[in-house]
mmCIF file of C-alpha atoms in Angstrom:
data_model
loop_
_atom_site.group_PDB
_atom_site.id
_atom_site.type_symbol
_atom_site.label_atom_id
_atom_site.label_comp_id
_atom_site.label_asym_id
_atom_site.label_seq_id
_atom_site.Cartn_x
_atom_site.Cartn_y
_atom_site.Cartn_z
ATOM 1 C CA MET A 1 -41.880 74.435 28.968
ATOM 2 C CA ARG A 2 -38.994 75.959 27.034
ATOM 3 C CA HIS A 3 -38.373 78.873 24.162
ATOM 4 C CA MET A 4 -34.969 77.549 23.149
ATOM 5 C CA PRO A 5 -34.002 78.435 19.603
ATOM 6 C CA GLN A 6 -35.265 75.827 16.320
ATOM 7 C CA ILE A 7 -34.433 75.351 13.202
ATOM 8 C CA ALA A 8 -37.038 74.877 11.184
ATOM 9 C CA HIS A 9 -35.585 72.541 7.517
ATOM 10 C CA VAL A 10 -38.640 72.466 4.848
ATOM 11 C CA ASP A 11 -37.901 70.264 2.201
ATOM 12 C CA VAL A 12 -39.941 70.700 -1.579
ATOM 13 C CA ASN A 13 -41.506 66.966 -2.285
ATOM 14 C CA CYS A 14 -39.983 65.958 -5.497
ATOM 15 C CA PHE A 15 -39.510 69.159 -6.352
ATOM 16 C CA TYR A 16 -38.768 69.018 -10.289
ATOM 17 C CA ALA A 17 -41.882 67.079 -10.669
ATOM 18 C CA SER A 18 -44.195 69.603 -8.138
ATOM 19 C CA ALA A 19 -42.689 72.300 -10.251
ATOM 20 C CA GLU A 20 -43.990 70.947 -13.590
ATOM 21 C CA ARG A 21 -47.250 69.785 -11.596
ATOM 22 C CA ALA A 22 -47.648 73.350 -9.623
ATOM 23 C CA PHE A 23 -47.835 75.340 -14.091
ATOM 24 C CA ASN A 24 -49.593 71.359 -15.818
ATOM 25 C CA PRO A 25 -52.305 70.670 -12.401
ATOM 26 C CA SER A 26 -53.011 67.197 -15.624
ATOM 27 C CA LEU A 27 -50.482 65.793 -14.131
ATOM 28 C CA GLU A 28 -51.697 65.143 -10.341
ATOM 29 C CA GLY A 29 -51.650 61.872 -9.774
ATOM 30 C CA LYS A 30 -49.659 60.450 -13.142
ATOM 31 C CA PRO A 31 -46.229 58.767 -12.962
ATOM 32 C CA VAL A 32 -44.210 61.443 -14.255
ATOM 33 C CA ILE A 33 -40.150 61.347 -14.601
ATOM 34 C CA VAL A 34 -37.567 64.299 -14.404
ATOM 35 C CA LEU A 35 -34.778 63.207 -16.847
ATOM 36 C CA SER A 36 -31.428 64.816 -16.492
ATOM 37 C CA ASN A 37 -29.099 66.883 -18.653
ATOM 38 C CA ASN A 38 -29.496 65.843 -22.519
ATOM 39 C CA ASP A 39 -32.423 63.648 -21.501
ATOM 40 C CA GLY A 40 -30.487 60.646 -20.192
ATOM 41 C CA CYS A 41 -31.477 59.428 -17.546
ATOM 42 C CA ALA A 42 -33.774 60.091 -14.304
ATOM 43 C CA VAL A 43 -33.561 61.975 -11.569
ATOM 44 C CA THR A 44 -36.942 62.779 -10.036
ATOM 45 C CA ARG A 45 -39.514 60.498 -9.483
ATOM 46 C CA SER A 46 -43.124 61.216 -8.641
ATOM 47 C CA PRO A 47 -44.064 58.476 -5.673
ATOM 48 C CA GLU A 48 -46.587 57.009 -9.168
ATOM 49 C CA ALA A 49 -43.501 56.387 -10.971
ATOM 50 C CA LYS A 50 -41.716 54.977 -8.357
ATOM 51 C CA ALA A 51 -44.197 52.324 -6.931
ATOM 52 C CA LEU A 52 -44.021 51.443 -10.823
ATOM 53 C CA GLY A 53 -40.257 50.035 -9.662
ATOM 54 C CA ILE A 54 -38.119 53.051 -11.803
ATOM 55 C CA GLY A 55 -35.206 53.692 -9.661
ATOM 56 C CA MET A 56 -33.121 57.071 -9.170
ATOM 57 C CA GLY A 57 -30.796 57.291 -12.152
ATOM 58 C CA ASP A 58 -32.346 54.873 -14.452
ATOM 59 C CA PRO A 59 -31.679 55.737 -17.866
ATOM 60 C CA TRP A 60 -34.141 56.864 -20.282
ATOM 61 C CA PHE A 61 -33.735 54.176 -23.018
ATOM 62 C CA LYS A 62 -34.636 51.702 -20.949
ATOM 63 C CA ILE A 63 -37.630 53.142 -20.053
ATOM 64 C CA ALA A 64 -39.075 53.929 -22.980
ATOM 65 C CA PRO A 65 -40.223 51.054 -24.750
ATOM 66 C CA ARG A 66 -42.890 50.611 -21.367
ATOM 67 C CA ALA A 67 -43.685 54.268 -20.618
ATOM 68 C CA LYS A 68 -46.958 53.846 -22.859
ATOM 69 C CA GLU A 69 -48.090 51.236 -21.039
ATOM 70 C CA TRP A 70 -47.738 52.697 -17.873
ATOM 71 C CA GLY A 71 -49.027 55.773 -18.941
ATOM 72 C CA LEU A 72 -45.862 57.167 -17.343
ATOM 73 C CA ILE A 73 -45.101 61.063 -18.879
ATOM 74 C CA ALA A 74 -41.423 62.516 -19.177
ATOM 75 C CA LEU A 75 -40.020 65.557 -19.299
ATOM 76 C CA SER A 76 -36.831 66.895 -20.136
ATOM 77 C CA SER A 77 -34.983 68.990 -17.151
ATOM 78 C CA ASN A 78 -37.297 72.611 -17.401
ATOM 79 C CA TYR A 79 -33.894 74.430 -14.938
ATOM 80 C CA GLU A 80 -35.179 77.574 -15.829
ATOM 81 C CA LEU A 81 -38.056 77.016 -14.071
ATOM 82 C CA TYR A 82 -37.047 74.964 -11.665
ATOM 83 C CA GLY A 83 -34.596 78.306 -10.354
ATOM 84 C CA ASP A 84 -37.803 80.550 -10.633
ATOM 85 C CA ILE A 85 -39.807 78.851 -8.302
ATOM 86 C CA SER A 86 -37.313 77.810 -5.989
ATOM 87 C CA SER A 87 -36.501 81.554 -5.302
ATOM 88 C CA ARG A 88 -39.830 82.211 -4.845
ATOM 89 C CA VAL A 89 -39.861 79.648 -2.427
ATOM 90 C CA MET A 90 -37.357 80.354 -0.329
ATOM 91 C CA GLU A 91 -38.244 84.609 -0.126
ATOM 92 C CA LEU A 92 -42.086 83.250 0.749
ATOM 93 C CA LEU A 93 -40.033 81.277 3.422
ATOM 94 C CA GLY A 94 -37.930 84.274 4.261
ATOM 95 C CA ARG A 95 -40.881 86.227 5.801
ATOM 96 C CA TYR A 96 -41.168 83.078 8.680
ATOM 97 C CA SER A 97 -37.888 84.115 10.145
ATOM 98 C CA ALA A 98 -35.193 86.355 9.429
ATOM 99 C CA TRP A 99 -32.651 83.836 10.712
ATOM 100 C CA LEU A 100 -32.438 81.549 6.756
ATOM 101 C CA GLU A 101 -29.910 78.710 5.475
ATOM 102 C CA VAL A 102 -30.227 78.125 1.506
ATOM 103 C CA TYR A 103 -29.216 74.756 2.022
ATOM 104 C CA SER A 104 -30.384 73.614 -1.743
ATOM 105 C CA ILE A 105 -32.746 74.045 -4.998
ATOM 106 C CA ASP A 106 -35.322 72.726 -2.631
ATOM 107 C CA GLU A 107 -34.739 73.365 0.246
ATOM 108 C CA ALA A 108 -34.165 75.101 3.817
ATOM 109 C CA PHE A 109 -33.093 75.427 7.962
ATOM 110 C CA LEU A 110 -35.498 78.878 9.590
ATOM 111 C CA GLY A 111 -34.277 79.392 13.186
ATOM 112 C CA VAL A 112 -37.568 79.668 14.567
ATOM 113 C CA LYS A 113 -38.601 79.934 18.532
ATOM 114 C CA GLY A 114 -41.455 78.863 20.834
ATOM 115 C CA GLU A 115 -43.352 76.896 22.653
ATOM 116 C CA PRO A 116 -44.317 72.591 21.111
ATOM 117 C CA THR A 117 -48.488 74.175 20.703
ATOM 118 C CA HIS A 118 -46.263 77.091 19.136
ATOM 119 C CA LEU A 119 -44.019 75.735 16.770
ATOM 120 C CA ARG A 120 -46.072 72.909 15.038
ATOM 121 C CA THR A 121 -48.556 75.350 14.041
ATOM 122 C CA LEU A 122 -45.602 77.516 12.221
ATOM 123 C CA GLY A 123 -44.917 74.347 10.496
ATOM 124 C CA ARG A 124 -48.352 73.618 9.284
ATOM 125 C CA GLU A 125 -48.584 77.412 8.235
ATOM 126 C CA ILE A 126 -45.375 77.138 6.614
ATOM 127 C CA LYS A 127 -46.521 74.036 4.680
ATOM 128 C CA ASP A 128 -49.805 75.447 3.443
ATOM 129 C CA ALA A 129 -48.490 78.605 2.764
ATOM 130 C CA VAL A 130 -45.743 77.344 -0.025
ATOM 131 C CA ARG A 131 -48.378 75.076 -1.280
ATOM 132 C CA ALA A 132 -51.654 77.983 -1.642
ATOM 133 C CA HIS A 133 -48.845 80.872 -2.959
ATOM 134 C CA ILE A 134 -46.450 78.584 -4.839
ATOM 135 C CA GLY A 135 -48.680 75.574 -5.725
ATOM 136 C CA VAL A 136 -45.441 72.729 -4.781
ATOM 137 C CA PRO A 137 -45.485 70.513 -1.990
ATOM 138 C CA VAL A 138 -42.740 70.586 1.074
ATOM 139 C CA CYS A 139 -42.562 68.723 4.690
ATOM 140 C CA VAL A 140 -41.715 71.192 7.291
ATOM 141 C CA GLY A 141 -39.273 68.769 9.677
ATOM 142 C CA ILE A 142 -38.901 71.121 13.354
ATOM 143 C CA ALA A 143 -35.364 69.587 16.430
ATOM 144 C CA PRO A 144 -33.255 71.779 17.967
ATOM 145 C CA THR A 145 -30.249 70.564 15.594
ATOM 146 C CA LYS A 146 -29.551 70.376 12.168
ATOM 147 C CA THR A 147 -28.925 66.077 11.714
ATOM 148 C CA LEU A 148 -32.094 66.450 13.413
ATOM 149 C CA ALA A 149 -34.737 68.303 11.940
ATOM 150 C CA LYS A 150 -33.641 66.764 8.413
ATOM 151 C CA LEU A 151 -34.445 63.617 9.718
ATOM 152 C CA ALA A 152 -38.136 64.854 11.444
ATOM 153 C CA ASN A 153 -38.724 66.511 8.211
ATOM 154 C CA LYS A 154 -37.529 62.502 6.575
ATOM 155 C CA TRP A 155 -40.169 61.638 8.869
ATOM 156 C CA ALA A 156 -42.822 63.710 8.011
ATOM 157 C CA LYS A 157 -42.573 62.662 4.655
ATOM 158 C CA ASN A 158 -42.866 59.147 5.058
ATOM 159 C CA ASN A 159 -45.759 59.371 7.724
ATOM 160 C CA PRO A 160 -48.906 60.590 6.783
ATOM 161 C CA GLY A 161 -49.366 60.285 10.349
ATOM 162 C CA PHE A 162 -47.979 63.810 10.984
ATOM 163 C CA ALA A 163 -49.513 65.483 7.714
ATOM 164 C CA GLY A 164 -46.538 66.435 6.316
ATOM 165 C CA VAL A 165 -45.189 68.602 9.209
ATOM 166 C CA CYS A 166 -43.230 66.963 12.245
ATOM 167 C CA HIS A 167 -41.887 68.747 15.922
ATOM 168 C CA TRP A 168 -38.935 66.683 17.337
ATOM 169 C CA GLU A 169 -39.723 66.746 20.851
ATOM 170 C CA SER A 170 -44.030 66.299 20.656
ATOM 171 C CA VAL A 171 -42.419 63.001 19.706
ATOM 172 C CA PRO A 172 -42.378 60.093 22.836
ATOM 173 C CA THR A 173 -38.910 59.178 23.174
ATOM 174 C CA ALA A 174 -39.338 55.765 22.359
ATOM 175 C CA GLU A 175 -41.573 56.237 19.555
ATOM 176 C CA ARG A 176 -38.277 58.375 17.919
ATOM 177 C CA GLN A 177 -36.149 55.641 19.730
ATOM 178 C CA ARG A 178 -37.802 53.009 17.741
ATOM 179 C CA LEU A 179 -37.459 55.090 15.118
ATOM 180 C CA MET A 180 -34.214 55.951 15.427
ATOM 181 C CA ARG A 181 -33.372 51.469 15.248
ATOM 182 C CA SER A 182 -34.648 51.590 12.796
ATOM 183 C CA LEU A 183 -32.927 53.523 10.307
ATOM 184 C CA PRO A 184 -30.335 52.320 9.276
ATOM 185 C CA VAL A 185 -27.141 54.783 9.315
ATOM 186 C CA ILE A 186 -26.418 55.844 5.929
ATOM 187 C CA GLU A 187 -29.540 57.471 6.565
ATOM 188 C CA ILE A 188 -27.938 60.463 8.048
ATOM 189 C CA TRP A 189 -27.376 63.387 6.196
ATOM 190 C CA GLY A 190 -23.574 63.295 5.983
ATOM 191 C CA VAL A 191 -22.786 59.923 5.567
ATOM 192 C CA ALA A 192 -22.002 57.954 2.622
ATOM 193 C CA THR A 193 -21.358 54.618 1.713
ATOM 194 C CA ARG A 194 -17.011 54.703 1.971
ATOM 195 C CA LEU A 195 -18.511 56.180 5.820
ATOM 196 C CA THR A 196 -21.771 53.620 6.498
ATOM 197 C CA ARG A 197 -19.111 50.162 5.762
ATOM 198 C CA ARG A 198 -16.556 51.811 8.117
ATOM 199 C CA LEU A 199 -18.852 52.115 11.141
ATOM 200 C CA ASN A 200 -20.162 48.606 10.163
ATOM 201 C CA ALA A 201 -16.885 47.711 10.671
ATOM 202 C CA LEU A 202 -17.008 49.016 14.298
ATOM 203 C CA GLY A 203 -20.635 47.662 14.902
ATOM 204 C CA ILE A 204 -22.221 50.726 14.337
ATOM 205 C CA HIS A 205 -25.659 50.553 12.172
ATOM 206 C CA SER A 206 -28.766 52.196 12.839
ATOM 207 C CA ILE A 207 -29.069 55.977 13.439
ATOM 208 C CA HIS A 208 -29.769 54.804 16.935
ATOM 209 C CA ASP A 209 -25.760 52.707 17.505
ATOM 210 C CA LEU A 210 -24.456 56.464 16.142
ATOM 211 C CA ALA A 211 -26.395 58.611 18.547
ATOM 212 C CA ALA A 212 -24.884 56.204 21.564
ATOM 213 C CA ALA A 213 -21.743 56.491 20.435
ATOM 214 C CA ASN A 214 -18.889 57.836 21.947
ATOM 215 C CA PRO A 215 -18.153 61.079 20.661
ATOM 216 C CA VAL A 216 -14.736 61.845 21.418
ATOM 217 C CA MET A 217 -13.685 57.949 20.176
ATOM 218 C CA ILE A 218 -15.917 59.128 17.047
ATOM 219 C CA ARG A 219 -13.534 61.862 16.973
ATOM 220 C CA ASP A 220 -10.633 60.011 16.714
ATOM 221 C CA ARG A 221 -11.550 57.344 14.424
ATOM 222 C CA PHE A 222 -12.715 59.792 11.992
ATOM 223 C CA SER A 223 -12.948 63.001 12.758
ATOM 224 C CA VAL A 224 -14.031 65.654 14.053
ATOM 225 C CA VAL A 225 -17.386 66.483 11.541
ATOM 226 C CA MET A 226 -18.722 62.907 11.937
ATOM 227 C CA MET A 227 -18.236 64.028 15.786
ATOM 228 C CA ARG A 228 -20.327 67.007 15.392
ATOM 229 C CA THR A 229 -22.964 64.146 14.279
ATOM 230 C CA VAL A 230 -22.732 62.820 17.229
ATOM 231 C CA LEU A 231 -23.242 65.649 19.175
ATOM 232 C CA GLU A 232 -26.585 67.071 17.174
ATOM 233 C CA LEU A 233 -28.155 63.477 17.159
ATOM 234 C CA GLN A 234 -27.892 63.800 20.688
ATOM 235 C CA GLY A 235 -29.491 67.377 20.927
ATOM 236 C CA SER A 236 -27.266 69.366 21.282
ATOM 237 C CA PRO A 237 -26.607 72.305 18.165
ATOM 238 C CA CYS A 238 -22.783 71.807 17.150
ATOM 239 C CA ILE A 239 -23.641 72.775 13.064
ATOM 240 C CA PRO A 240 -23.933 76.598 12.848
ATOM 241 C CA MET A 241 -26.906 78.349 11.110
ATOM 242 C CA GLU A 242 -24.740 80.200 8.050
ATOM 243 C CA GLU A 243 -25.585 83.277 6.605
ATOM 244 C CA GLU A 244 -25.990 83.053 2.112
ATOM 245 C CA ARG A 245 -22.027 82.523 0.859
ATOM 246 C CA ILE A 246 -21.651 85.971 -1.632
ATOM 247 C CA GLY A 247 -19.022 83.634 -3.431
ATOM 248 C CA LYS A 248 -17.803 79.404 -4.095
ATOM 249 C CA GLU A 249 -14.612 77.901 -3.572
ATOM 250 C CA LYS A 250 -14.304 77.170 -6.767
ATOM 251 C CA LEU A 251 -16.815 77.182 -10.441
ATOM 252 C CA ILE A 252 -17.103 74.673 -12.339
ATOM 253 C CA PHE A 253 -18.594 74.879 -16.382
ATOM 254 C CA SER A 254 -19.440 71.780 -17.835
ATOM 255 C CA ARG A 255 -22.206 69.267 -19.177
ATOM 256 C CA SER A 256 -21.912 66.592 -22.137
ATOM 257 C CA PHE A 257 -22.659 66.965 -25.393
ATOM 258 C CA ALA A 258 -26.216 66.385 -27.530
ATOM 259 C CA THR A 259 -24.459 65.897 -30.219
ATOM 260 C CA PRO A 260 -20.503 64.921 -30.491
ATOM 261 C CA ILE A 261 -17.593 67.351 -30.648
ATOM 262 C CA THR A 262 -14.721 65.720 -33.748
ATOM 263 C CA THR A 263 -12.774 69.217 -34.288
ATOM 264 C CA ALA A 264 -10.605 71.484 -32.604
ATOM 265 C CA ALA A 265 -13.269 74.559 -34.286
ATOM 266 C CA GLY A 266 -16.257 72.744 -32.114
ATOM 267 C CA VAL A 267 -14.107 72.862 -28.891
ATOM 268 C CA ARG A 268 -13.203 76.669 -29.293
ATOM 269 C CA GLN A 269 -16.211 77.586 -29.021
ATOM 270 C CA VAL A 270 -17.173 75.743 -25.790
ATOM 271 C CA MET A 271 -14.727 76.822 -24.363
ATOM 272 C CA SER A 272 -15.821 80.448 -25.656
ATOM 273 C CA VAL A 273 -19.419 80.233 -24.576
ATOM 274 C CA TYR A 274 -17.666 78.329 -20.884
ATOM 275 C CA GLY A 275 -14.993 81.240 -20.200
ATOM 276 C CA GLN A 276 -17.676 83.940 -20.865
ATOM 277 C CA GLN A 277 -20.253 82.481 -18.789
ATOM 278 C CA ALA A 278 -17.249 82.181 -15.953
ATOM 279 C CA ALA A 279 -16.539 85.599 -15.816
ATOM 280 C CA ALA A 280 -20.146 86.820 -16.122
ATOM 281 C CA ARG A 281 -20.495 84.408 -12.936
ATOM 282 C CA LEU A 282 -17.247 85.676 -11.095
ATOM 283 C CA ALA A 283 -19.351 89.054 -11.461
ATOM 284 C CA LYS A 284 -21.930 88.660 -10.450
ATOM 285 C CA HIS A 285 -20.646 87.494 -6.526
ATOM 286 C CA ASP A 286 -17.139 90.219 -6.807
ATOM 287 C CA GLN A 287 -14.831 87.778 -7.125
ATOM 288 C CA GLN A 288 -11.058 86.940 -9.603
ATOM 289 C CA ALA A 289 -10.376 83.736 -10.382
ATOM 290 C CA LYS A 290 -6.183 83.297 -10.787
ATOM 291 C CA VAL A 291 -7.166 79.750 -11.627
ATOM 292 C CA LEU A 292 -8.610 78.017 -14.490
ATOM 293 C CA THR A 293 -8.887 74.251 -15.650
ATOM 294 C CA ALA A 294 -9.300 73.356 -18.876
ATOM 295 C CA PHE A 295 -10.597 69.716 -20.993
ATOM 296 C CA ALA A 296 -12.581 67.948 -22.183
ATOM 297 C CA GLY A 297 -13.347 63.815 -22.955
ATOM 298 C CA THR A 298 -15.143 61.148 -24.789
ATOM 299 C CA SER A 299 -17.753 58.498 -24.355
ATOM 300 C CA HIS A 300 -16.969 56.027 -21.338
ATOM 301 C CA PHE A 301 -19.428 53.698 -23.509
ATOM 302 C CA ASN A 302 -17.159 54.639 -26.995
ATOM 303 C CA PRO A 303 -14.696 51.125 -27.144
ATOM 304 C CA HIS A 304 -13.382 53.018 -30.190
ATOM 305 C CA ASP A 305 -11.794 56.844 -28.707
ATOM 306 C CA THR A 306 -9.821 57.080 -25.304
ATOM 307 C CA SER A 307 -8.822 60.808 -24.692
ATOM 308 C CA TYR A 308 -8.946 63.070 -22.313
ATOM 309 C CA PRO A 309 -6.612 66.638 -22.116
ATOM 310 C CA ALA A 310 -7.100 68.720 -19.613
ATOM 311 C CA VAL A 311 -4.566 72.058 -18.809
ATOM 312 C CA CYS A 312 -4.160 73.984 -15.550
ATOM 313 C CA VAL A 313 -3.206 77.797 -16.406
ATOM 314 C CA PRO A 314 -2.176 79.729 -14.158
ATOM 315 C CA LEU A 315 -3.706 83.719 -14.382
ATOM 316 C CA PRO A 316 -0.687 86.399 -14.179
ATOM 317 C CA MET A 317 -3.181 88.456 -12.576
ATOM 318 C CA PRO A 318 -6.536 87.326 -10.513
ATOM 319 C CA THR A 319 -9.239 88.814 -13.128
ATOM 320 C CA ALA A 320 -12.920 87.937 -13.765
ATOM 321 C CA ASP A 321 -11.987 89.551 -17.226
ATOM 322 C CA PRO A 322 -13.881 87.462 -20.668
ATOM 323 C CA VAL A 323 -10.754 88.029 -22.636
ATOM 324 C CA LEU A 324 -8.487 87.183 -20.771
ATOM 325 C CA LEU A 325 -9.730 83.280 -18.913
ATOM 326 C CA THR A 326 -11.337 82.438 -22.898
ATOM 327 C CA ARG A 327 -7.992 82.666 -24.041
ATOM 328 C CA ALA A 328 -6.460 80.581 -20.771
ATOM 329 C CA ALA A 329 -9.335 78.636 -21.888
ATOM 330 C CA HIS A 330 -8.013 77.926 -25.676
ATOM 331 C CA ALA A 331 -4.976 77.015 -23.777
ATOM 332 C CA LEU A 332 -6.228 73.573 -24.302
ATOM 333 C CA LEU A 333 -7.148 73.062 -27.885
ATOM 334 C CA PRO A 334 -3.392 72.137 -29.126
ATOM 335 C CA ARG A 335 -4.236 69.418 -26.834
ATOM 336 C CA ILE A 336 -8.133 68.347 -29.192
ATOM 337 C CA VAL A 337 -7.293 66.112 -32.105
ATOM 338 C CA ASP A 338 -9.558 66.273 -35.628
ATOM 339 C CA GLY A 339 -11.200 62.972 -35.770
ATOM 340 C CA ILE A 340 -12.344 61.718 -31.949
ATOM 341 C CA ARG A 341 -15.628 61.988 -30.832
ATOM 342 C CA TYR A 342 -15.283 64.352 -27.720
ATOM 343 C CA ALA A 343 -18.387 64.151 -25.187
ATOM 344 C CA ARG A 344 -17.602 66.569 -22.988
ATOM 345 C CA ALA A 345 -15.509 69.748 -22.552
ATOM 346 C CA GLY A 346 -15.548 72.399 -19.344
ATOM 347 C CA ILE A 347 -13.926 74.765 -17.528
ATOM 348 C CA MET A 348 -13.204 75.134 -13.631
ATOM 349 C CA VAL A 349 -11.991 78.857 -11.987
ATOM 350 C CA THR A 350 -10.258 78.339 -8.595
ATOM 351 C CA ASP A 351 -7.531 80.163 -6.543
ATOM 352 C CA LEU A 352 -10.876 82.634 -5.923
ATOM 353 C CA ARG A 353 -10.938 86.046 -4.284
ATOM 354 C CA PRO A 354 -13.455 88.670 -3.803
ATOM 355 C CA SER A 355 -12.548 91.296 -6.088
ATOM 356 C CA GLY A 356 -9.982 94.233 -6.060
ATOM 357 C CA ASN A 357 -8.081 92.812 -3.360
ATOM 358 C CA GLN A 358 -5.035 92.785 -5.050
ATOM 359 C CA SER A 359 -4.571 95.615 -6.981
ATOM 360 C CA PRO A 360 -2.110 94.425 -9.891
ATOM 361 C CA LEU A 361 1.601 97.266 -10.294
ATOM 362 C CA SER A 362 0.270 99.266 -13.640
ATOM 363 C CA LEU A 363 2.280 98.102 -15.536
ATOM 364 C CA PHE A 364 0.628 94.773 -15.600
ATOM 365 C CA GLU A 365 -3.388 96.691 -16.091
ATOM 366 C CA ASN A 366 -5.851 94.995 -17.311
ATOM 367 C CA PRO A 367 -7.838 96.954 -19.842
ATOM 368 C CA HIS A 368 -10.822 94.757 -19.936
ATOM 369 C CA GLU A 369 -11.377 94.871 -16.613
ATOM 370 C CA GLU A 370 -11.347 98.164 -15.945
ATOM 371 C CA ARG A 371 -14.390 97.612 -18.287
ATOM 372 C CA HIS A 372 -16.325 96.010 -16.190
ATOM 373 C CA ILE A 373 -16.798 93.481 -19.000
ATOM 374 C CA GLY A 374 -17.849 91.194 -17.031
ATOM 375 C CA THR A 375 -20.364 92.766 -14.873
ATOM 376 C CA LEU A 376 -21.774 93.940 -18.255
ATOM 377 C CA LEU A 377 -22.706 90.154 -20.043
ATOM 378 C CA GLU A 378 -24.047 89.376 -17.018
ATOM 379 C CA ASN A 379 -26.526 91.982 -16.651
ATOM 380 C CA VAL A 380 -27.505 91.468 -20.533
ATOM 381 C CA THR A 381 -28.111 87.647 -19.956
ATOM 382 C CA LYS A 382 -29.658 88.269 -16.979
ATOM 383 C CA ARG A 383 -32.462 90.742 -18.934
ATOM 384 C CA TYR A 384 -32.485 88.752 -22.234
ATOM 385 C CA GLY A 385 -30.838 84.856 -21.403
ATOM 386 C CA ARG A 386 -28.368 83.440 -21.963
ATOM 387 C CA GLY A 387 -27.193 83.134 -24.560
ATOM 388 C CA SER A 388 -28.384 86.887 -26.228
ATOM 389 C CA ILE A 389 -24.731 88.111 -25.690
ATOM 390 C CA GLY A 390 -20.759 86.681 -26.845
ATOM 391 C CA LEU A 391 -17.375 87.473 -27.667
ATOM 392 C CA GLY A 392 -16.226 86.369 -30.481
ATOM 393 C CA HIS A 393 -16.199 82.702 -31.182
ATOM 394 C CA GLY A 394 -18.981 82.692 -28.358
ATOM 395 C CA GLY A 395 -20.946 84.610 -29.720
ATOM 396 C CA ILE A 396 -21.193 82.383 -32.723
ATOM 397 C CA ARG A 397 -24.975 81.488 -33.803
ATOM 398 C CA GLN A 398 -23.865 78.589 -36.246
ATOM 399 C CA GLY A 399 -23.210 75.529 -34.870
ATOM 400 C CA LEU A 400 -24.730 75.001 -32.076
ATOM 401 C CA ASN A 401 -25.678 71.663 -32.656
ATOM 402 C CA TRP A 402 -23.526 70.602 -28.934
ATOM 403 C CA THR A 403 -25.592 72.418 -26.614
ATOM 404 C CA MET A 404 -27.588 70.159 -24.892
ATOM 405 C CA LYS A 405 -30.630 68.377 -25.635
ATOM 406 C CA ARG A 406 -34.479 69.105 -23.955
ATOM 407 C CA ASP A 407 -36.717 67.357 -26.134
ATOM 408 C CA MET A 408 -39.085 66.536 -24.618
ATOM 409 C CA LEU A 409 -39.257 70.765 -22.728
ATOM 410 C CA SER A 410 -42.048 71.806 -20.809
ATOM 411 C CA PRO A 411 -42.924 75.558 -21.764
ATOM 412 C CA ARG A 412 -40.223 77.995 -19.327
ATOM 413 C CA TYR A 413 -43.828 79.466 -17.355
ATOM 414 C CA THR A 414 -42.294 81.936 -15.628
ATOM 415 C CA THR A 415 -38.619 82.975 -17.518
ATOM 416 C CA HIS A 416 -40.091 83.822 -21.381
ATOM 417 C CA TRP A 417 -42.153 85.683 -22.686
ATOM 418 C CA ASP A 418 -43.854 83.754 -25.628
ATOM 419 C CA GLU A 419 -44.301 81.362 -22.989
ATOM 420 C CA LEU A 420 -45.987 82.644 -20.335
ATOM 421 C CA PRO A 421 -49.042 80.730 -19.401
ATOM 422 C CA LEU A 422 -52.157 81.580 -20.459
ATOM 423 C CA ALA A 423 -55.574 82.255 -18.500
ATOM 424 C CA LYS A 424 -59.561 81.713 -20.011
ATOM 425 C CA ALA A 425 -62.694 82.716 -18.076
ATOM 426 C CA GLY A 426 -65.694 80.476 -18.488
#
């Protein structure tokens, strides 16, 4: 038997709903949905909720009239809880491999090695450990490539016979071929609707069809990225494991409002808050930005007002200073029309680079940067929570009726002292 390196893909089942159930066992077996920002639409559905026919993205106002009849439980997005549960899951997974790539909030790739029996046992150990120590269910797919590991995980999740763990090469070849023939090509990792239509035009309809395609032809017709997907389906590793990224190519801070903003003064406060959040995040990743874009917009469902102002501000030097970023974001204010019902606003910082990579001339040195105000904001926020500190208009506590609406929020069990769960001895 070969002892070549393999990749394990670990994915939390219905992550948001599972995180809620970890601290509220009474939700087990009941239809549960978690709603998006401002309690807008369903973004996570438990298996019981899916069985009711509730689709991803279905708006809450359409579901609500039948919720009581169905016994449906709807919850607002508890981002504080989900972020903490995710951190705990990833820390636990890191104990099983020194080669860990956190791919998203609820999934990760691990580098593993061993013969098939050992790998299947390892998969079950990981699955049981996460359930026992964190309280959320996961499925594990193990294969020679990332793409096949994702496919094996999907199979484990939808086939009870695997009991949540699928080692791709332990499955008979005929069974693997049957699965790949039965799944449309859009089910493969990285293939979206538009690409699916182009593949279908070439007679590639199933995952099996894509795996059998000529990689060079796929490269010429599509891209090198698509060629790598074909090679991965054929068992050749082409998408390497990546270390955790220290920074990002851009940062976006944007959210729709619970109550529309109708004044430039209200937008000023939003820009101030987001500018300081951007500074704190840049400081956290030891980065600076050279360009800031600020924008706002009315609702697409508002037939009376149509306004989408935006402004792009080149910064005088790469910076993570909250004062400079906030001042740049305020360049949007002259374009705001009082009386217009703005439903969304935000900022984006781009052209990011490592801090200290380019020292400014003494004439252009920024005194605020020297005092590390962005780092201070990040440290205070991390310890005392968002909203605990702010500069200028970003520190005004009155008038925050634009902040996110979460009327059905569960307790933030692990991040707020006054919301910690209580255990009572019988």
